[in-house]
Amino acid sequence: MKFGTKAIHAGIEPDPSTGAIMTPIYQTSTYIQHTLGGHQEYAYARSQNPTRTALQNNLAALENGKHGICFSSGVAAIDAVIKLFNPGDEIISTNDLYGGTYRLFTQVYERYGIKFKFVSMLEAEGIAAHITDKTKMIWVETPTNPMMNIIDIAAVAKLSTGNKIILAVDNTFASPYLQNPLDLGADIVMHSVTKYLGGHSDVVMGALVVNDDELAQKLAFIQNSCGAIPGPQDCFLVIRGIKTLHLRMERHSQNGKTIAAYLKNHPKVEKVYWPGFEDHPNHEIAKKQMRDYGGMISFSLVGNMESDVKKVMENFQIFALAESLGGVESLCGHPASMTHASIPREEREKVGLVDSLIRLSVGVEDAEDLKNDLAQALGKI
Ligand SMILES: *Cc1c(COP(=O)(O)O)cnc(C)c1O
């Protein structure tokens, strides 16, 4: 099956008792057992829920994996991955990382004796120097937030496989429509389902997809033991959201292209970060591993004045100032004061994260209206 058909049908069966085409919301905590001591698939809803099962199977199909496991949030999914490891183990991670992931690694799990090394992965070969006999996992995020850097997943996979290291990829920014890390050699794909998969800014959820049966079993054990499961209503909303994932991603990418090109030619814009540009430093890798380039764009302003950023962001009529991304509505964010405020200015500026950087999550509205909104807001400077 091709992607759009899988998005709508994979793992989804009509309800056996009524024929309802949509998976019912099984709002139950337990299931009646017909025999004493017998085994049945559904016994207690922390362990299994049919609405969740349908979603997990659907997600596995979208990532070309065998097993999907859903969690109550994206960070809960990451948390489950880290629980695979023991004190003394080392994890190598991308250095420009989602802030919540960085916080979980450094402020929670370093206390438990797990060691994290944050390195640039723009040249995959450079990672080799950081691998020791204690290295157990490489954690990759691509495209990165907010600089839209691209990491070569297949090249990192070669390093990890050769050294028997688990490769995990946070695929939130790309969504399974744009990129499938398992096909490129990753062992674990992680999603903040909150973003493109849910797609409608109404659910917080996370997911992992893997191929290896033993790894899936370990992660399912952690999911059941630690209990960070999503509720059935949220699973239903995500099943519904995913039915249009391919259509939304096509439009996000189209609008992304239009807006990126518009900003690039705007006299008040200094630099635009978007992997679809031929002069993006890793455009060739993006072209190789992604189906299209998506709707996440960052740009900085000529003069780099904080007062100008304020004017632009407070005058947007359609782009809403908000955390998060990947929903149907266009959002804007200011990384220097929002998501990346805890990083010292000199560190930020080294990678281009200047005070005037604005991050856009381009939604699926009409591109003409989005361009007009940018034009009027930039006109206020
Ligand atoms: C939002 C996000 C997360 C965390 O997911 P939550 O659902 O907010 O817990 C992890 N990685 C990336 C890239 C994200 O954007």
mmCIF file of C-alpha atoms in Angstrom, residues 13-369:
data_model
loop_
_atom_site.group_PDB
_atom_site.id
_atom_site.type_symbol
_atom_site.label_atom_id
_atom_site.label_comp_id
_atom_site.label_asym_id
_atom_site.label_seq_id
_atom_site.Cartn_x
_atom_site.Cartn_y
_atom_site.Cartn_z
ATOM 1 C CA GLU A 13 -10.690 -2.520 11.120
ATOM 2 C CA PRO A 14 -14.435 -1.816 11.187
ATOM 3 C CA ASP A 15 -15.906 -2.422 14.663
ATOM 4 C CA PRO A 16 -16.763 -6.148 14.786
ATOM 5 C CA SER A 17 -20.013 -5.693 16.712
ATOM 6 C CA THR A 18 -21.608 -2.845 14.706
ATOM 7 C CA GLY A 19 -19.561 -2.348 11.548
ATOM 8 C CA ALA A 20 -18.781 1.246 12.602
ATOM 9 C CA ILE A 21 -16.169 2.418 10.112
ATOM 10 C CA MET A 22 -14.379 4.573 12.701
ATOM 11 C CA THR A 23 -12.516 2.816 15.503
ATOM 12 C CA PRO A 24 -14.656 3.203 18.657
ATOM 13 C CA ILE A 25 -13.308 4.997 21.720
ATOM 14 C CA TYR A 26 -13.024 2.093 24.170
ATOM 15 C CA GLN A 27 -13.468 4.179 27.301
ATOM 16 C CA THR A 28 -12.878 1.376 29.777
ATOM 17 C CA SER A 29 -10.316 0.582 32.448
ATOM 18 C CA THR A 30 -10.805 -3.177 32.473
ATOM 19 C CA TYR A 31 -12.245 -6.110 30.495
ATOM 20 C CA ILE A 32 -14.349 -9.046 31.671
ATOM 21 C CA GLN A 33 -12.361 -12.275 31.823
ATOM 22 C CA HIS A 34 -14.299 -15.323 30.677
ATOM 23 C CA THR A 35 -12.210 -17.983 32.361
ATOM 24 C CA LEU A 36 -10.176 -17.955 35.527
ATOM 25 C CA GLY A 37 -6.447 -17.952 34.809
ATOM 26 C CA GLY A 38 -6.936 -17.890 31.030
ATOM 27 C CA HIS A 39 -4.955 -15.535 28.805
ATOM 28 C CA GLN A 40 -6.724 -12.847 26.846
ATOM 29 C CA GLU A 41 -5.374 -9.998 24.731
ATOM 30 C CA TYR A 42 -7.241 -7.322 26.683
ATOM 31 C CA ALA A 43 -7.111 -7.584 30.478
ATOM 32 C CA TYR A 44 -6.395 -4.117 31.890
ATOM 33 C CA ALA A 45 -6.333 -0.811 30.013
ATOM 34 C CA ARG A 46 -2.872 0.367 31.133
ATOM 35 C CA SER A 47 -1.533 -2.686 29.283
ATOM 36 C CA GLN A 48 -3.828 -2.688 26.231
ATOM 37 C CA ASN A 49 -6.711 -0.713 24.797
ATOM 38 C CA PRO A 50 -8.267 -1.443 21.367
ATOM 39 C CA THR A 51 -8.381 2.238 20.312
ATOM 40 C CA ARG A 52 -4.691 2.524 21.187
ATOM 41 C CA THR A 53 -3.879 -0.756 19.415
ATOM 42 C CA ALA A 54 -5.443 0.517 16.177
ATOM 43 C CA LEU A 55 -3.381 3.725 16.363
ATOM 44 C CA GLN A 56 -0.171 1.861 17.228
ATOM 45 C CA ASN A 57 -0.600 -0.462 14.247
ATOM 46 C CA ASN A 58 -1.344 2.467 11.977
ATOM 47 C CA LEU A 59 1.763 4.370 13.108
ATOM 48 C CA ALA A 60 3.937 1.278 12.665
ATOM 49 C CA ALA A 61 2.691 0.978 9.060
ATOM 50 C CA LEU A 62 3.371 4.662 8.324
ATOM 51 C CA GLU A 63 6.995 4.305 9.500
ATOM 52 C CA ASN A 64 7.485 0.950 7.712
ATOM 53 C CA GLY A 65 8.030 -0.669 11.118
ATOM 54 C CA LYS A 66 6.589 -3.713 12.844
ATOM 55 C CA HIS A 67 5.720 -2.281 16.251
ATOM 56 C CA GLY A 68 4.198 1.045 17.312
ATOM 57 C CA ILE A 69 4.024 2.084 20.973
ATOM 58 C CA CYS A 70 2.150 5.204 22.091
ATOM 59 C CA PHE A 71 2.821 7.370 25.151
ATOM 60 C CA SER A 72 1.082 10.194 26.966
ATOM 61 C CA SER A 73 3.511 12.754 25.446
ATOM 62 C CA GLY A 74 6.550 13.011 23.198
ATOM 63 C CA VAL A 75 8.874 13.373 26.176
ATOM 64 C CA ALA A 76 7.283 10.291 27.803
ATOM 65 C CA ALA A 77 8.268 8.344 24.665
ATOM 66 C CA ILE A 78 11.859 9.646 24.937
ATOM 67 C CA ASP A 79 11.828 8.811 28.659
ATOM 68 C CA ALA A 80 10.936 5.188 27.839
ATOM 69 C CA VAL A 81 13.879 4.958 25.414
ATOM 70 C CA ILE A 82 16.358 6.201 28.054
ATOM 71 C CA LYS A 83 15.028 3.605 30.521
ATOM 72 C CA LEU A 84 16.541 0.921 28.268
ATOM 73 C CA PHE A 85 19.963 1.950 29.640
ATOM 74 C CA ASN A 86 21.947 1.565 32.860
ATOM 75 C CA PRO A 87 24.140 3.839 34.979
ATOM 76 C CA GLY A 88 27.522 4.252 33.271
ATOM 77 C CA ASP A 89 26.098 3.890 29.763
ATOM 78 C CA GLU A 90 26.865 6.694 27.317
ATOM 79 C CA ILE A 91 24.557 8.324 24.801
ATOM 80 C CA ILE A 92 25.733 10.577 21.978
ATOM 81 C CA SER A 93 23.189 13.196 21.002
ATOM 82 C CA THR A 94 22.811 15.947 18.406
ATOM 83 C CA ASN A 95 23.893 19.289 19.890
ATOM 84 C CA ASP A 96 21.003 21.359 18.531
ATOM 85 C CA LEU A 97 18.278 19.459 20.213
ATOM 86 C CA TYR A 98 14.655 20.045 21.191
ATOM 87 C CA GLY A 99 14.843 21.880 24.555
ATOM 88 C CA GLY A 100 12.616 19.392 26.386
ATOM 89 C CA THR A 101 14.798 16.486 25.273
ATOM 90 C CA TYR A 102 17.923 18.331 26.440
ATOM 91 C CA ARG A 103 16.295 19.021 29.812
ATOM 92 C CA LEU A 104 15.246 15.375 30.244
ATOM 93 C CA PHE A 105 18.753 14.151 29.388
ATOM 94 C CA THR A 106 20.730 16.616 31.501
ATOM 95 C CA GLN A 107 18.442 17.409 34.433
ATOM 96 C CA VAL A 108 16.817 14.023 34.993
ATOM 97 C CA TYR A 109 18.919 11.190 33.583
ATOM 98 C CA GLU A 110 22.407 12.533 34.282
ATOM 99 C CA ARG A 111 21.395 12.228 37.960
ATOM 100 C CA TYR A 112 20.843 8.516 37.369
ATOM 101 C CA GLY A 113 24.399 8.078 36.079
ATOM 102 C CA ILE A 114 23.701 7.996 32.335
ATOM 103 C CA LYS A 115 26.225 10.124 30.419
ATOM 104 C CA PHE A 116 25.304 12.330 27.472
ATOM 105 C CA LYS A 117 27.679 13.839 24.923
ATOM 106 C CA PHE A 118 26.262 16.597 22.730
ATOM 107 C CA VAL A 119 28.048 16.804 19.396
ATOM 108 C CA SER A 120 27.544 18.373 15.990
ATOM 109 C CA MET A 121 26.409 15.719 13.514
ATOM 110 C CA LEU A 122 26.550 17.844 10.360
ATOM 111 C CA GLU A 123 29.525 15.691 9.334
ATOM 112 C CA ALA A 124 28.443 12.179 10.366
ATOM 113 C CA GLU A 125 32.044 10.897 10.264
ATOM 114 C CA GLY A 126 32.917 13.235 13.150
ATOM 115 C CA ILE A 127 30.729 11.184 15.507
ATOM 116 C CA ALA A 128 33.160 8.249 15.388
ATOM 117 C CA ALA A 129 35.674 10.104 17.597
ATOM 118 C CA HIS A 130 33.100 10.218 20.433
ATOM 119 C CA ILE A 131 32.228 6.498 20.436
ATOM 120 C CA THR A 132 33.608 4.431 23.333
ATOM 121 C CA ASP A 133 32.887 0.875 24.513
ATOM 122 C CA LYS A 134 30.257 2.422 26.831
ATOM 123 C CA THR A 135 28.326 4.100 23.998
ATOM 124 C CA LYS A 136 24.884 2.514 23.791
ATOM 125 C CA MET A 137 22.830 4.917 21.717
ATOM 126 C CA ILE A 138 23.059 7.758 19.205
ATOM 127 C CA TRP A 139 20.155 10.239 19.368
ATOM 128 C CA VAL A 140 19.469 12.206 16.193
ATOM 129 C CA GLU A 141 16.977 14.934 15.398
ATOM 130 C CA THR A 142 16.616 16.046 11.761
ATOM 131 C CA PRO A 143 15.631 18.617 10.569
ATOM 132 C CA THR A 144 16.797 20.386 13.710
ATOM 133 C CA ASN A 145 14.981 23.060 15.641
ATOM 134 C CA PRO A 146 15.121 25.974 14.894
ATOM 135 C CA MET A 147 18.099 26.136 12.493
ATOM 136 C CA MET A 148 16.698 23.505 10.097
ATOM 137 C CA ASN A 149 20.004 21.645 9.848
ATOM 138 C CA ILE A 150 19.928 18.241 8.171
ATOM 139 C CA ILE A 151 21.732 15.152 9.489
ATOM 140 C CA ASP A 152 22.526 12.219 7.187
ATOM 141 C CA ILE A 153 20.602 9.373 8.853
ATOM 142 C CA ALA A 154 22.021 6.611 6.626
ATOM 143 C CA ALA A 155 25.596 7.753 7.317
ATOM 144 C CA VAL A 156 25.002 7.785 11.099
ATOM 145 C CA ALA A 157 23.316 4.362 10.813
ATOM 146 C CA LYS A 158 26.490 2.911 9.270
ATOM 147 C CA LEU A 159 28.474 4.038 12.312
ATOM 148 C CA SER A 160 25.916 2.757 14.814
ATOM 149 C CA THR A 161 25.397 -0.660 13.196
ATOM 150 C CA GLY A 162 29.138 -1.274 12.945
ATOM 151 C CA ASN A 163 29.485 -0.534 16.663
ATOM 152 C CA LYS A 164 26.281 -2.299 17.823
ATOM 153 C CA ILE A 165 24.811 0.985 19.016
ATOM 154 C CA ILE A 166 21.087 1.770 18.931
ATOM 155 C CA LEU A 167 20.240 4.630 16.573
ATOM 156 C CA ALA A 168 17.149 6.609 17.567
ATOM 157 C CA VAL A 169 15.738 9.401 15.392
ATOM 158 C CA ASP A 170 13.305 12.068 16.573
ATOM 159 C CA ASN A 171 11.232 12.352 13.383
ATOM 160 C CA THR A 172 8.779 14.948 14.707
ATOM 161 C CA PHE A 173 9.712 17.787 12.315
ATOM 162 C CA ALA A 174 9.538 15.631 9.189
ATOM 163 C CA SER A 175 6.574 13.369 10.069
ATOM 164 C CA PRO A 176 6.454 9.875 8.519
ATOM 165 C CA TYR A 177 5.186 11.410 5.276
ATOM 166 C CA LEU A 178 8.457 13.246 4.613
ATOM 167 C CA GLN A 179 10.998 10.831 6.088
ATOM 168 C CA ASN A 180 11.193 7.190 7.271
ATOM 169 C CA PRO A 181 14.312 6.686 9.432
ATOM 170 C CA LEU A 182 13.858 2.880 9.832
ATOM 171 C CA ASP A 183 14.305 2.539 6.053
ATOM 172 C CA LEU A 184 17.603 4.425 6.406
ATOM 173 C CA GLY A 185 18.939 2.097 9.112
ATOM 174 C CA ALA A 186 17.602 3.583 12.372
ATOM 175 C CA ASP A 187 16.455 1.224 15.152
ATOM 176 C CA ILE A 188 13.935 3.510 16.866
ATOM 177 C CA VAL A 189 11.784 6.307 15.426
ATOM 178 C CA MET A 190 10.327 8.741 17.926
ATOM 179 C CA HIS A 191 7.483 11.208 17.362
ATOM 180 C CA SER A 192 5.897 13.989 19.288
ATOM 181 C CA VAL A 193 2.462 12.984 17.957
ATOM 182 C CA THR A 194 1.305 16.348 19.356
ATOM 183 C CA LYS A 195 2.689 17.992 16.212
ATOM 184 C CA TYR A 196 2.086 16.885 12.571
ATOM 185 C CA LEU A 197 0.601 13.444 13.314
ATOM 186 C CA GLY A 198 -2.208 14.838 15.488
ATOM 187 C CA GLY A 199 -2.109 17.914 13.286
ATOM 188 C CA HIS A 200 -4.991 19.850 14.811
ATOM 189 C CA SER A 201 -3.454 21.293 18.012
ATOM 190 C CA ASP A 202 -5.808 19.304 20.236
ATOM 191 C CA VAL A 203 -3.751 16.382 21.617
ATOM 192 C CA VAL A 204 -0.468 15.838 23.481
ATOM 193 C CA MET A 205 0.978 12.398 22.678
ATOM 194 C CA GLY A 206 4.204 10.573 21.820
ATOM 195 C CA ALA A 207 5.107 7.415 19.921
ATOM 196 C CA LEU A 208 7.949 5.022 19.177
ATOM 197 C CA VAL A 209 8.165 2.716 16.167
ATOM 198 C CA VAL A 210 10.668 -0.164 15.921
ATOM 199 C CA ASN A 211 11.253 -3.271 13.815
ATOM 200 C CA ASP A 212 13.137 -5.487 16.237
ATOM 201 C CA ASP A 213 10.812 -7.794 18.246
ATOM 202 C CA GLU A 214 13.041 -7.898 21.328
ATOM 203 C CA LEU A 215 13.468 -4.116 21.424
ATOM 204 C CA ALA A 216 9.695 -3.696 21.004
ATOM 205 C CA GLN A 217 9.086 -6.072 23.885
ATOM 206 C CA LYS A 218 11.485 -4.158 26.162
ATOM 207 C CA LEU A 219 9.821 -0.837 25.302
ATOM 208 C CA ALA A 220 6.311 -2.252 25.774
ATOM 209 C CA PHE A 221 7.442 -3.600 29.169
ATOM 210 C CA ILE A 222 8.625 -0.092 30.132
ATOM 211 C CA GLN A 223 5.378 1.436 28.816
ATOM 212 C CA ASN A 224 3.296 -0.927 30.944
ATOM 213 C CA SER A 225 5.564 -0.771 34.006
ATOM 214 C CA CYS A 226 5.916 3.009 34.098
ATOM 215 C CA GLY A 227 2.401 3.745 32.861
ATOM 216 C CA ALA A 228 2.775 6.825 30.628
ATOM 217 C CA ILE A 229 -0.031 5.735 28.294
ATOM 218 C CA PRO A 230 -2.374 7.950 26.251
ATOM 219 C CA GLY A 231 -6.136 7.812 26.845
ATOM 220 C CA PRO A 232 -8.514 6.281 24.275
ATOM 221 C CA GLN A 233 -10.131 9.601 23.343
ATOM 222 C CA ASP A 234 -6.729 11.061 22.446
ATOM 223 C CA CYS A 235 -5.947 7.935 20.397
ATOM 224 C CA PHE A 236 -9.203 8.412 18.496
ATOM 225 C CA LEU A 237 -8.389 12.057 17.738
ATOM 226 C CA VAL A 238 -4.974 11.064 16.382
ATOM 227 C CA ILE A 239 -6.429 8.231 14.246
ATOM 228 C CA ARG A 240 -8.758 10.848 12.779
ATOM 229 C CA GLY A 241 -5.945 13.377 12.336
ATOM 230 C CA ILE A 242 -3.705 10.892 10.517
ATOM 231 C CA LYS A 243 -6.362 10.194 7.874
ATOM 232 C CA THR A 244 -5.401 13.522 6.257
ATOM 233 C CA LEU A 245 -1.671 13.489 7.118
ATOM 234 C CA HIS A 246 -0.570 13.094 3.484
ATOM 235 C CA LEU A 247 -2.894 15.882 2.299
ATOM 236 C CA ARG A 248 -1.799 18.203 5.077
ATOM 237 C CA MET A 249 1.905 17.492 4.545
ATOM 238 C CA GLU A 250 1.578 18.176 0.814
ATOM 239 C CA ARG A 251 0.045 21.569 1.578
ATOM 240 C CA HIS A 252 2.478 22.337 4.439
ATOM 241 C CA SER A 253 5.330 21.647 1.998
ATOM 242 C CA GLN A 254 3.793 23.678 -0.848
ATOM 243 C CA ASN A 255 3.106 26.627 1.446
ATOM 244 C CA GLY A 256 6.565 26.222 2.993
ATOM 245 C CA LYS A 257 8.142 26.528 -0.443
ATOM 246 C CA THR A 258 6.100 29.622 -1.334
ATOM 247 C CA ILE A 259 6.788 31.370 1.993
ATOM 248 C CA ALA A 260 10.507 30.473 2.041
ATOM 249 C CA ALA A 261 10.938 31.931 -1.466
ATOM 250 C CA TYR A 262 8.953 35.042 -0.535
ATOM 251 C CA LEU A 263 11.071 35.682 2.574
ATOM 252 C CA LYS A 264 14.323 35.078 0.701
ATOM 253 C CA ASN A 265 13.547 37.993 -1.621
ATOM 254 C CA HIS A 266 12.288 40.332 1.103
ATOM 255 C CA PRO A 267 14.560 43.381 1.680
ATOM 256 C CA LYS A 268 14.068 43.300 5.480
ATOM 257 C CA VAL A 269 15.002 39.620 5.802
ATOM 258 C CA GLU A 270 18.659 38.764 6.422
ATOM 259 C CA LYS A 271 18.689 34.973 6.107
ATOM 260 C CA VAL A 272 16.132 32.195 5.602
ATOM 261 C CA TYR A 273 16.696 28.665 6.913
ATOM 262 C CA TRP A 274 14.780 26.009 4.953
ATOM 263 C CA PRO A 275 16.229 22.696 3.671
ATOM 264 C CA GLY A 276 14.533 23.017 0.273
ATOM 265 C CA PHE A 277 16.916 25.771 -0.878
ATOM 266 C CA GLU A 278 19.678 24.530 -3.167
ATOM 267 C CA ASP A 279 22.178 26.637 -1.217
ATOM 268 C CA HIS A 280 21.169 25.072 2.145
ATOM 269 C CA PRO A 281 24.439 23.456 3.394
ATOM 270 C CA ASN A 282 22.943 19.940 3.507
ATOM 271 C CA HIS A 283 20.346 20.283 0.745
ATOM 272 C CA GLU A 284 21.660 17.200 -1.091
ATOM 273 C CA ILE A 285 21.149 15.026 2.005
ATOM 274 C CA ALA A 286 17.666 16.474 2.536
ATOM 275 C CA LYS A 287 16.869 15.663 -1.104
ATOM 276 C CA LYS A 288 18.112 12.113 -0.637
ATOM 277 C CA GLN A 289 16.330 11.269 2.618
ATOM 278 C CA MET A 290 13.171 13.416 2.529
ATOM 279 C CA ARG A 291 10.176 13.275 0.215
ATOM 280 C CA ASP A 292 9.658 17.048 0.389
ATOM 281 C CA TYR A 293 10.843 19.871 2.665
ATOM 282 C CA GLY A 294 7.906 20.669 4.911
ATOM 283 C CA GLY A 295 6.581 23.878 6.382
ATOM 284 C CA MET A 296 9.096 24.697 9.131
ATOM 285 C CA ILE A 297 11.079 27.845 8.307
ATOM 286 C CA SER A 298 13.292 30.163 10.364
ATOM 287 C CA PHE A 299 14.455 33.621 9.296
ATOM 288 C CA SER A 300 16.407 36.544 10.735
ATOM 289 C CA LEU A 301 15.948 40.273 10.171
ATOM 290 C CA VAL A 302 18.332 42.778 8.627
ATOM 291 C CA GLY A 303 19.938 44.754 11.486
ATOM 292 C CA ASN A 304 19.083 42.038 14.052
ATOM 293 C CA MET A 305 17.081 44.451 16.242
ATOM 294 C CA GLU A 306 14.980 43.019 19.043
ATOM 295 C CA SER A 307 12.529 45.930 18.699
ATOM 296 C CA ASP A 308 11.924 44.947 15.058
ATOM 297 C CA VAL A 309 11.149 41.337 16.030
ATOM 298 C CA LYS A 310 8.602 42.602 18.517
ATOM 299 C CA LYS A 311 6.941 44.763 15.859
ATOM 300 C CA VAL A 312 6.744 41.918 13.355
ATOM 301 C CA MET A 313 5.531 39.273 15.758
ATOM 302 C CA GLU A 314 2.953 41.458 17.482
ATOM 303 C CA ASN A 315 1.503 42.611 14.163
ATOM 304 C CA PHE A 316 0.864 39.225 12.606
ATOM 305 C CA GLN A 317 -2.856 38.702 11.961
ATOM 306 C CA ILE A 318 -2.747 35.030 10.915
ATOM 307 C CA PHE A 319 0.556 33.658 12.277
ATOM 308 C CA ALA A 320 -0.263 33.122 15.958
ATOM 309 C CA LEU A 321 2.438 33.580 18.595
ATOM 310 C CA ALA A 322 2.527 30.195 20.316
ATOM 311 C CA GLU A 323 4.689 27.241 21.350
ATOM 312 C CA SER A 324 4.303 24.024 19.323
ATOM 313 C CA LEU A 325 4.135 23.367 15.585
ATOM 314 C CA GLY A 326 2.673 21.074 12.970
ATOM 315 C CA GLY A 327 -0.984 22.045 13.290
ATOM 316 C CA VAL A 328 -3.243 23.223 10.471
ATOM 317 C CA GLU A 329 -2.963 26.819 11.698
ATOM 318 C CA SER A 330 0.204 28.863 11.082
ATOM 319 C CA LEU A 331 2.229 29.687 14.191
ATOM 320 C CA CYS A 332 5.274 31.817 14.890
ATOM 321 C CA GLY A 333 7.793 31.588 17.683
ATOM 322 C CA HIS A 334 10.828 33.507 18.950
ATOM 323 C CA PRO A 335 13.480 30.902 19.843
ATOM 324 C CA ALA A 336 15.828 33.363 21.629
ATOM 325 C CA SER A 337 13.193 34.212 24.246
ATOM 326 C CA MET A 338 10.994 31.091 24.109
ATOM 327 C CA THR A 339 12.365 27.611 23.345
ATOM 328 C CA HIS A 340 16.092 28.453 23.525
ATOM 329 C CA ALA A 341 16.112 31.151 26.234
ATOM 330 C CA SER A 342 18.254 29.002 28.553
ATOM 331 C CA ILE A 343 21.165 28.859 26.073
ATOM 332 C CA PRO A 344 23.753 31.677 26.579
ATOM 333 C CA ARG A 345 23.733 34.310 23.788
ATOM 334 C CA GLU A 346 27.323 33.605 22.569
ATOM 335 C CA GLU A 347 26.478 29.893 22.249
ATOM 336 C CA ARG A 348 23.269 30.649 20.378
ATOM 337 C CA GLU A 349 24.835 33.143 18.017
ATOM 338 C CA LYS A 350 27.580 30.694 16.998
ATOM 339 C CA VAL A 351 24.936 28.574 15.240
ATOM 340 C CA GLY A 352 22.984 31.544 13.813
ATOM 341 C CA LEU A 353 20.333 31.621 16.539
ATOM 342 C CA VAL A 354 20.355 35.426 16.801
ATOM 343 C CA ASP A 355 17.895 37.656 18.687
ATOM 344 C CA SER A 356 15.959 38.482 15.516
ATOM 345 C CA LEU A 357 15.394 34.850 14.501
ATOM 346 C CA ILE A 358 11.713 34.024 13.962
ATOM 347 C CA ARG A 359 10.499 30.442 13.533
ATOM 348 C CA LEU A 360 7.406 29.761 11.458
ATOM 349 C CA SER A 361 5.265 26.647 11.445
ATOM 350 C CA VAL A 362 3.546 27.283 8.136
ATOM 351 C CA GLY A 363 -0.001 25.918 8.273
ATOM 352 C CA VAL A 364 -2.363 24.813 5.530
ATOM 353 C CA GLU A 365 -4.176 28.126 4.999
ATOM 354 C CA ASP A 366 -4.090 29.824 1.567
ATOM 355 C CA ALA A 367 -0.496 30.823 0.786
ATOM 356 C CA GLU A 368 -1.594 34.205 -0.608
ATOM 357 C CA ASP A 369 -3.072 35.189 2.773
#
